[in-house]
Tab-separated table of C-alpha atoms in Angstrom:
chain	number	residue	atom	x	y	z
A	1	UNK	CA	-15.808	17.639	-5.592
A	2	UNK	CA	-12.270	18.390	-4.322
A	3	UNK	CA	-12.714	22.104	-3.313
A	4	UNK	CA	-15.516	21.618	-1.070
A	5	UNK	CA	-13.667	18.918	0.669
A	6	UNK	CA	-10.303	21.019	0.724
A	7	UNK	CA	-12.490	23.862	2.173
A	8	UNK	CA	-13.834	21.627	4.881
A	9	UNK	CA	-10.580	20.279	6.070
A	10	UNK	CA	-8.812	23.856	5.815
A	11	UNK	CA	-11.865	25.046	7.894
A	12	UNK	CA	-11.687	22.129	10.390
A	13	UNK	CA	-7.965	22.598	11.005
A	14	UNK	CA	-8.593	26.445	11.687
A	15	UNK	CA	-11.171	25.297	14.427
A	16	UNK	CA	-8.957	22.712	15.804
A	17	UNK	CA	-6.455	25.587	16.535
A	18	UNK	CA	-8.776	28.020	18.227
A	19	UNK	CA	-8.922	27.691	21.956
A	20	UNK	CA	-11.452	30.063	23.226
A	21	UNK	CA	-15.151	30.368	22.265
A	22	UNK	CA	-15.502	27.145	19.928
A	23	UNK	CA	-17.083	24.607	22.414
A	24	UNK	CA	-20.469	24.474	20.753
A	25	UNK	CA	-19.024	24.085	17.212
A	26	UNK	CA	-16.526	21.672	18.209
A	27	UNK	CA	-19.211	19.615	19.447
A	28	UNK	CA	-21.162	19.852	15.926
A	29	UNK	CA	-17.934	18.992	14.273
A	30	UNK	CA	-17.463	15.723	16.430
A	31	UNK	CA	-20.933	14.668	15.979
A	32	UNK	CA	-20.886	14.907	12.360
A	33	UNK	CA	-17.178	13.935	11.810
A	34	UNK	CA	-18.069	10.131	11.361
A	35	UNK	CA	-20.530	10.486	8.979
A	36	UNK	CA	-18.227	12.617	7.000
A	37	UNK	CA	-15.512	9.980	7.179
A	38	UNK	CA	-17.790	7.271	6.258
A	39	UNK	CA	-18.745	9.179	3.017
A	40	UNK	CA	-15.162	9.677	2.226
A	41	UNK	CA	-14.270	6.061	2.683
A	42	UNK	CA	-17.422	4.988	0.643
A	43	UNK	CA	-16.521	7.419	-2.170
A	44	UNK	CA	-12.804	5.993	-2.398
A	45	UNK	CA	-14.228	2.319	-2.348
A	46	UNK	CA	-16.622	3.188	-4.993
A	47	UNK	CA	-13.984	4.885	-7.127
A	48	UNK	CA	-11.871	1.508	-7.046
A	49	UNK	CA	-14.826	-0.742	-7.627
A	50	UNK	CA	-15.489	-0.395	-11.200
A	51	UNK	CA	-14.112	-3.128	-13.645
A	52	UNK	CA	-11.952	-6.394	-13.392
A	53	UNK	CA	-8.240	-5.673	-13.467
A	54	UNK	CA	-7.098	-5.644	-17.020
A	55	UNK	CA	-3.827	-7.705	-17.438
A	56	UNK	CA	-1.186	-7.123	-20.392
A	57	UNK	CA	1.478	-9.559	-19.186
A	58	UNK	CA	1.977	-12.907	-20.505
A	59	UNK	CA	4.166	-15.016	-18.106
A	60	UNK	CA	3.533	-18.394	-19.976
A	61	UNK	CA	5.169	-16.753	-23.094
A	62	UNK	CA	7.302	-14.418	-21.400
A	63	UNK	CA	5.729	-11.451	-23.097
A	64	UNK	CA	4.565	-8.177	-22.038
A	65	UNK	CA	1.750	-7.401	-24.401
A	66	UNK	CA	1.498	-3.923	-26.048
A	67	UNK	CA	-2.066	-2.910	-25.765
A	68	UNK	CA	-2.975	0.597	-26.958
A	69	UNK	CA	-6.397	0.726	-25.265
A	70	UNK	CA	-4.801	-0.695	-21.766
A	71	UNK	CA	-2.004	1.800	-22.162
A	72	UNK	CA	-4.223	4.759	-22.955
A	73	UNK	CA	-6.425	3.867	-20.033
A	74	UNK	CA	-3.573	3.673	-17.496
A	75	UNK	CA	-1.717	6.660	-18.800
A	76	UNK	CA	-4.408	9.055	-19.160
A	77	UNK	CA	-5.438	11.838	-17.010
A	78	UNK	CA	-8.373	9.927	-15.587
A	79	UNK	CA	-5.939	6.731	-15.087
A	80	UNK	CA	-7.298	4.154	-12.639
A	81	UNK	CA	-3.800	3.723	-11.322
A	82	UNK	CA	-3.551	7.331	-10.520
A	83	UNK	CA	-6.686	7.332	-9.010
A	84	UNK	CA	-6.338	4.339	-6.879
A	85	UNK	CA	-2.734	5.876	-5.859
A	86	UNK	CA	-4.439	9.010	-4.957
A	87	UNK	CA	-6.998	7.036	-2.734
A	88	UNK	CA	-4.396	6.222	-0.290
A	89	UNK	CA	-1.447	8.598	-0.605
A	90	UNK	CA	-2.675	12.254	-1.685
A	91	UNK	CA	-2.127	15.107	0.401
A	92	UNK	CA	-5.846	15.646	1.031
A	93	UNK	CA	-6.050	11.938	2.088
A	94	UNK	CA	-3.116	12.527	4.367
A	95	UNK	CA	-4.624	15.574	5.808
A	96	UNK	CA	-7.734	14.033	6.281
A	97	UNK	CA	-6.043	11.094	7.990
A	98	UNK	CA	-4.091	13.561	10.599
A	99	UNK	CA	-7.529	15.240	11.182
A	100	UNK	CA	-9.301	11.838	11.886
A	101	UNK	CA	-6.342	10.744	14.088
A	102	UNK	CA	-6.450	14.297	15.900
A	103	UNK	CA	-10.094	14.248	16.700
A	104	UNK	CA	-10.293	10.647	17.706
A	105	UNK	CA	-7.379	11.231	20.066
A	106	UNK	CA	-8.916	14.190	21.757
A	107	UNK	CA	-10.194	13.593	25.414
A	108	UNK	CA	-13.193	15.744	24.697
A	109	UNK	CA	-14.011	13.537	21.566
A	110	UNK	CA	-13.666	10.123	23.697
A	111	UNK	CA	-15.897	11.480	26.291
A	112	UNK	CA	-18.917	12.025	23.974
A	113	UNK	CA	-21.242	9.245	24.808
A	114	UNK	CA	-22.753	9.107	21.453
A	115	UNK	CA	-19.454	8.600	19.692
A	116	UNK	CA	-17.565	5.517	19.739
A	117	UNK	CA	-15.817	5.446	16.602
A	118	UNK	CA	-11.697	5.061	16.358
A	119	UNK	CA	-9.965	5.920	12.942
A	120	UNK	CA	-6.900	3.743	12.015
A	121	UNK	CA	-4.841	4.547	8.883
A	122	UNK	CA	-2.996	1.687	7.202
A	123	UNK	CA	-0.906	3.221	4.585
A	124	UNK	CA	0.195	1.110	1.565
A	125	UNK	CA	3.582	-0.611	2.189
A	126	UNK	CA	2.914	-1.778	5.506
A	127	UNK	CA	3.758	-5.462	6.587
A	128	UNK	CA	1.516	-7.305	8.703
A	129	UNK	CA	3.062	-6.609	12.038
A	130	UNK	CA	2.676	-2.707	11.416
A	131	UNK	CA	-0.838	-3.271	10.718
A	132	UNK	CA	-1.548	-5.109	13.983
A	133	UNK	CA	0.279	-2.522	15.716
A	134	UNK	CA	-1.720	0.387	14.111
A	135	UNK	CA	-5.035	-1.007	15.193
A	136	UNK	CA	-3.646	-2.219	18.500
A	137	UNK	CA	-2.255	1.400	19.436
A	138	UNK	CA	-5.742	2.958	18.791
A	139	UNK	CA	-7.940	0.077	20.017
A	140	UNK	CA	-5.549	-0.711	23.148
A	141	UNK	CA	-4.815	-4.289	22.243
A	142	UNK	CA	-2.188	-6.293	24.013
A	143	UNK	CA	0.297	-8.365	22.428
A	144	UNK	CA	-2.015	-11.452	22.569
A	145	UNK	CA	-4.742	-9.563	20.746
A	146	UNK	CA	-2.432	-8.320	18.061
A	147	UNK	CA	-1.357	-11.986	17.441
A	148	UNK	CA	-4.997	-12.938	17.439
A	149	UNK	CA	-5.707	-10.269	14.556
A	150	UNK	CA	-2.849	-11.753	12.570
A	151	UNK	CA	-4.043	-15.355	13.019
A	152	UNK	CA	-6.902	-16.716	10.747
A	153	UNK	CA	-10.225	-16.976	12.547
A	154	UNK	CA	-12.888	-19.947	12.566
A	155	UNK	CA	-15.301	-18.048	10.084
A	156	UNK	CA	-12.726	-15.923	8.110
A	157	UNK	CA	-13.178	-16.506	4.383
A	158	UNK	CA	-9.548	-15.452	4.099
A	159	UNK	CA	-6.415	-16.211	6.105
A	160	UNK	CA	-5.257	-12.722	6.120
A	161	UNK	CA	-1.843	-13.569	5.012
A	162	UNK	CA	0.922	-10.795	4.223
A	163	UNK	CA	-0.241	-8.630	1.351
A	164	UNK	CA	-3.982	-8.779	2.006
A	165	UNK	CA	-4.464	-5.886	4.670
A	166	UNK	CA	-6.195	-3.404	2.433
A	167	UNK	CA	-4.803	0.036	2.959
A	168	UNK	CA	-6.979	3.007	3.749
A	169	UNK	CA	-8.828	4.532	6.716
A	170	UNK	CA	-10.811	2.342	8.912
A	171	UNK	CA	-13.707	3.436	11.096
A	172	UNK	CA	-14.097	0.911	13.765
A	173	UNK	CA	-15.942	0.970	17.373
A	174	UNK	CA	-13.684	1.799	20.077
A	175	UNK	CA	-14.333	-1.753	21.674
A	176	UNK	CA	-13.582	-3.872	18.565
A	177	UNK	CA	-12.133	-7.264	18.953
A	178	UNK	CA	-9.182	-8.501	16.871
A	179	UNK	CA	-11.965	-10.823	15.090
A	180	UNK	CA	-14.342	-7.757	14.497
A	181	UNK	CA	-11.433	-5.790	12.614
A	182	UNK	CA	-10.049	-8.714	10.734
A	183	UNK	CA	-13.702	-9.281	9.473
A	184	UNK	CA	-13.455	-5.508	8.376
A	185	UNK	CA	-10.211	-5.474	6.749
A	186	UNK	CA	-11.085	-9.087	5.142
A	187	UNK	CA	-14.446	-7.437	3.479
A	188	UNK	CA	-12.326	-4.410	2.318
A	189	UNK	CA	-9.904	-6.529	0.461
A	190	UNK	CA	-12.584	-8.715	-0.955
A	191	UNK	CA	-14.249	-5.668	-2.098
A	192	UNK	CA	-11.444	-3.999	-3.700
A	193	UNK	CA	-9.141	-6.598	-4.793
A	194	UNK	CA	-10.848	-10.248	-5.064
A	195	UNK	CA	-13.945	-8.857	-6.689
A	196	UNK	CA	-12.267	-7.351	-9.217
A	197	UNK	CA	-9.650	-10.502	-9.766
A	198	UNK	CA	-11.372	-12.436	-12.496
A	199	UNK	CA	-10.705	-16.152	-12.743
A	200	UNK	CA	-9.439	-15.309	-16.414
A	201	UNK	CA	-6.808	-12.983	-14.832
A	202	UNK	CA	-5.890	-15.829	-12.070
A	203	UNK	CA	-5.385	-18.233	-14.949
A	204	UNK	CA	-2.730	-15.809	-16.286
A	205	UNK	CA	-1.229	-14.455	-13.132
A	206	UNK	CA	-2.236	-16.252	-9.842
A	207	UNK	CA	-3.412	-13.944	-7.269
A	208	UNK	CA	-0.589	-14.546	-4.779
A	209	UNK	CA	2.058	-13.886	-7.409
A	210	UNK	CA	0.331	-10.868	-8.465
A	211	UNK	CA	0.151	-9.586	-4.690
A	212	UNK	CA	3.887	-10.351	-4.356
A	213	UNK	CA	4.925	-8.330	-7.266
A	214	UNK	CA	2.691	-5.804	-6.196
A	215	UNK	CA	4.150	-5.514	-2.810
A	216	UNK	CA	7.643	-5.204	-4.301
A	217	UNK	CA	6.429	-2.361	-6.406
A	218	UNK	CA	4.973	-0.701	-3.364
A	219	UNK	CA	8.159	-0.795	-1.327
A	220	UNK	CA	10.245	0.150	-4.461
A	221	UNK	CA	8.345	2.904	-6.366
A	222	UNK	CA	8.695	6.542	-5.700
A	223	UNK	CA	4.959	7.048	-6.775
A	224	UNK	CA	2.399	6.001	-9.607
A	225	UNK	CA	4.476	7.108	-12.221
A	226	UNK	CA	7.430	4.680	-11.560
A	227	UNK	CA	5.032	1.773	-10.900
A	228	UNK	CA	4.507	0.205	-14.193
A	229	UNK	CA	8.119	0.597	-15.102
A	230	UNK	CA	9.511	-1.092	-11.962
A	231	UNK	CA	6.947	-3.775	-12.813
A	232	UNK	CA	8.312	-4.099	-16.287
A	233	UNK	CA	11.873	-4.677	-15.007
A	234	UNK	CA	10.928	-7.030	-12.374
A	235	UNK	CA	8.982	-9.106	-15.108
A	236	UNK	CA	11.905	-8.823	-17.365
A	237	UNK	CA	14.027	-10.272	-14.824
A	238	UNK	CA	11.787	-13.099	-14.132
A	239	UNK	CA	11.462	-13.981	-17.777
A	240	UNK	CA	15.318	-14.209	-17.923
A	241	UNK	CA	15.536	-16.251	-14.696
A	242	UNK	CA	17.768	-13.272	-13.271
A	243	UNK	CA	17.630	-12.660	-9.435
A	244	UNK	CA	15.535	-9.840	-8.612
A	245	UNK	CA	18.153	-8.139	-6.162
A	246	UNK	CA	15.355	-5.977	-4.426
A	247	UNK	CA	16.690	-4.260	-1.365
A	248	UNK	CA	13.186	-4.142	0.124
A	249	UNK	CA	13.383	-8.012	0.315
A	250	UNK	CA	16.393	-7.710	2.503
A	251	UNK	CA	14.419	-5.001	4.682
A	252	UNK	CA	11.740	-7.567	5.161
A	253	UNK	CA	14.213	-10.337	6.199
A	254	UNK	CA	16.186	-7.920	8.289
A	255	UNK	CA	12.938	-6.142	10.211
A	256	UNK	CA	12.285	-7.664	13.521
A	257	UNK	CA	10.332	-6.794	16.687
A	258	UNK	CA	13.965	-5.818	18.092
A	259	UNK	CA	14.930	-3.566	15.327
A	260	UNK	CA	14.534	0.078	15.491
A	261	UNK	CA	12.212	-0.112	12.289
A	262	UNK	CA	10.469	-2.869	10.359
A	263	UNK	CA	12.140	-1.467	7.235
A	264	UNK	CA	15.734	-1.078	8.308
A	265	UNK	CA	18.312	0.360	5.742
A	266	UNK	CA	20.079	-2.885	4.396
A	267	UNK	CA	23.973	-2.964	4.199
A	268	UNK	CA	25.890	-4.973	1.781
A	269	UNK	CA	26.553	-7.849	4.245
A	270	UNK	CA	22.748	-8.401	4.195
A	271	UNK	CA	22.757	-9.808	0.859
A	272	UNK	CA	23.899	-12.914	1.985
A	273	UNK	CA	21.323	-13.709	4.818
A	274	UNK	CA	20.068	-16.880	4.995
A	275	UNK	CA	16.014	-16.446	4.079
A	276	UNK	CA	13.738	-17.489	1.350
A	277	UNK	CA	13.025	-13.806	0.852
A	278	UNK	CA	16.459	-12.790	-0.127
A	279	UNK	CA	16.226	-12.057	-3.518
A	280	UNK	CA	19.883	-11.569	-4.025
A	281	UNK	CA	20.637	-15.336	-3.538
A	282	UNK	CA	17.383	-16.713	-4.519
A	283	UNK	CA	16.146	-16.461	-7.878
A	284	UNK	CA	12.278	-15.955	-8.630
A	285	UNK	CA	9.750	-14.447	-6.258
A	286	UNK	CA	9.639	-14.405	-2.521
A	287	UNK	CA	7.310	-17.038	-1.140
A	288	UNK	CA	4.693	-14.136	-0.285
A	289	UNK	CA	4.013	-10.742	-0.586
A	290	UNK	CA	6.400	-8.564	1.624
A	291	UNK	CA	3.809	-5.865	2.452
A	292	UNK	CA	0.293	-4.735	1.529
A	293	UNK	CA	-0.013	-3.128	-1.863
A	294	UNK	CA	-2.217	-0.498	-2.941
A	295	UNK	CA	-4.757	-1.347	-5.756
A	296	UNK	CA	-2.526	1.042	-7.841
A	297	UNK	CA	0.281	-1.361	-7.441
A	298	UNK	CA	-1.664	-4.244	-8.162
A	299	UNK	CA	-2.796	-2.759	-11.323
A	300	UNK	CA	0.802	-2.142	-12.353
A	301	UNK	CA	1.779	-5.767	-11.294
A	302	UNK	CA	-0.572	-7.131	-14.053
A	303	UNK	CA	0.017	-4.463	-16.642
A	304	UNK	CA	3.808	-3.747	-16.642
A	305	UNK	CA	5.234	-1.220	-19.090
A	306	UNK	CA	7.187	-2.624	-22.116
A	307	UNK	CA	10.866	-1.684	-21.396
A	308	UNK	CA	14.276	-3.135	-22.240
A	309	UNK	CA	15.551	-1.949	-18.932
A	310	UNK	CA	16.914	-4.662	-16.266
A	311	UNK	CA	18.277	-2.274	-13.879
A	312	UNK	CA	16.971	0.663	-11.864
A	313	UNK	CA	17.367	3.063	-9.080
A	314	UNK	CA	16.260	6.452	-7.695
A	315	UNK	CA	18.595	9.353	-7.201
A	316	UNK	CA	18.713	11.585	-4.010
A	317	UNK	CA	15.750	13.828	-5.605
A	318	UNK	CA	13.702	10.986	-6.274
A	319	UNK	CA	14.351	10.729	-9.921
A	320	UNK	CA	13.887	7.399	-11.275
A	321	UNK	CA	16.498	5.830	-13.598
A	322	UNK	CA	16.760	2.866	-15.294
A	323	UNK	CA	19.085	0.907	-17.697
A	324	UNK	CA	19.585	-2.204	-20.054
A	325	UNK	CA	23.175	-3.171	-19.078
A	326	UNK	CA	24.972	-3.361	-15.948
A	327	UNK	CA	27.672	-1.245	-17.146
A	328	UNK	CA	25.149	1.420	-17.879
A	329	UNK	CA	23.493	0.930	-14.238
A	330	UNK	CA	27.242	1.480	-12.762
A	331	UNK	CA	27.608	4.719	-14.834
A	332	UNK	CA	24.548	6.156	-13.649
A	333	UNK	CA	25.114	5.444	-10.058
A	334	UNK	CA	28.659	7.015	-10.407
A	335	UNK	CA	27.057	10.079	-11.926
A	336	UNK	CA	24.451	10.474	-9.321
A	337	UNK	CA	25.953	9.112	-6.174
A	338	UNK	CA	29.762	9.372	-7.059
A	339	UNK	CA	30.134	5.356	-6.743
A	340	UNK	CA	28.471	2.347	-7.903
A	341	UNK	CA	28.533	-1.312	-8.078
């Protein structure tokens, strides 16, 4: 399946770079593009809507259960964790999104009377304000409309709190109101997460708790290979009553409409910021998720790696390093960064 899609993308990008003698072909591409995108979105959703999420963590007894069957499932070449991450973060997906945005923003595309679709990419790890801005930019919303999108509607089955804006590529009518888009996002989250979150799983790990941990994993992990290990470290620290001390929570506190980025680089003084989301001064989890996690991160949150590690960091090349003691952690930091504390 991958080779034909790759061929389509490569051919389409070549077409987009040619200026002379392609008018008729571009018209065909434009008219057929929404159907291609709809098929891709449906295929990705079908891949994620298979079985209820497995769960191998036991918070009540402070245990990470070793389940050989689940480990084999999540660590195999056809792992649903890898597949879920690929749906929203692989190269083909990014190229496809670039193609969608390129075509959707083209004046010749917008002028076609028969085409009224807009394509919006919501990437894993976005906070709710970023999601509203992404839709607002493409659909021409003003500030009031973005605010409306982030507010629960009278007929919404979900309040759309932080953490429930399902990542992925959305195809929406160009005149979509905040309530229409809210319903689309709501439906996707329901299909990809709620439908797979069984009552037995919720009895072990409440949904908000799982989404909160998943959001931390999403912001901290360098990729799917790190996710379960970071999850294991987070759960280990929770079991021991340790402060999580996760920098992504400082970024969440620090990010504002006036900052250059919603995820500004934290500095040491940020660790003393007064906020319930500051995991340096408050034990346990933040009150809510800090971003919208991928399905892969939700799976990792419910199925942490059994590890003795309590500390971790990524080096400049993206390599992941964890340690059992703080002394070992500092030694590794000095090895890779020349300093550490």
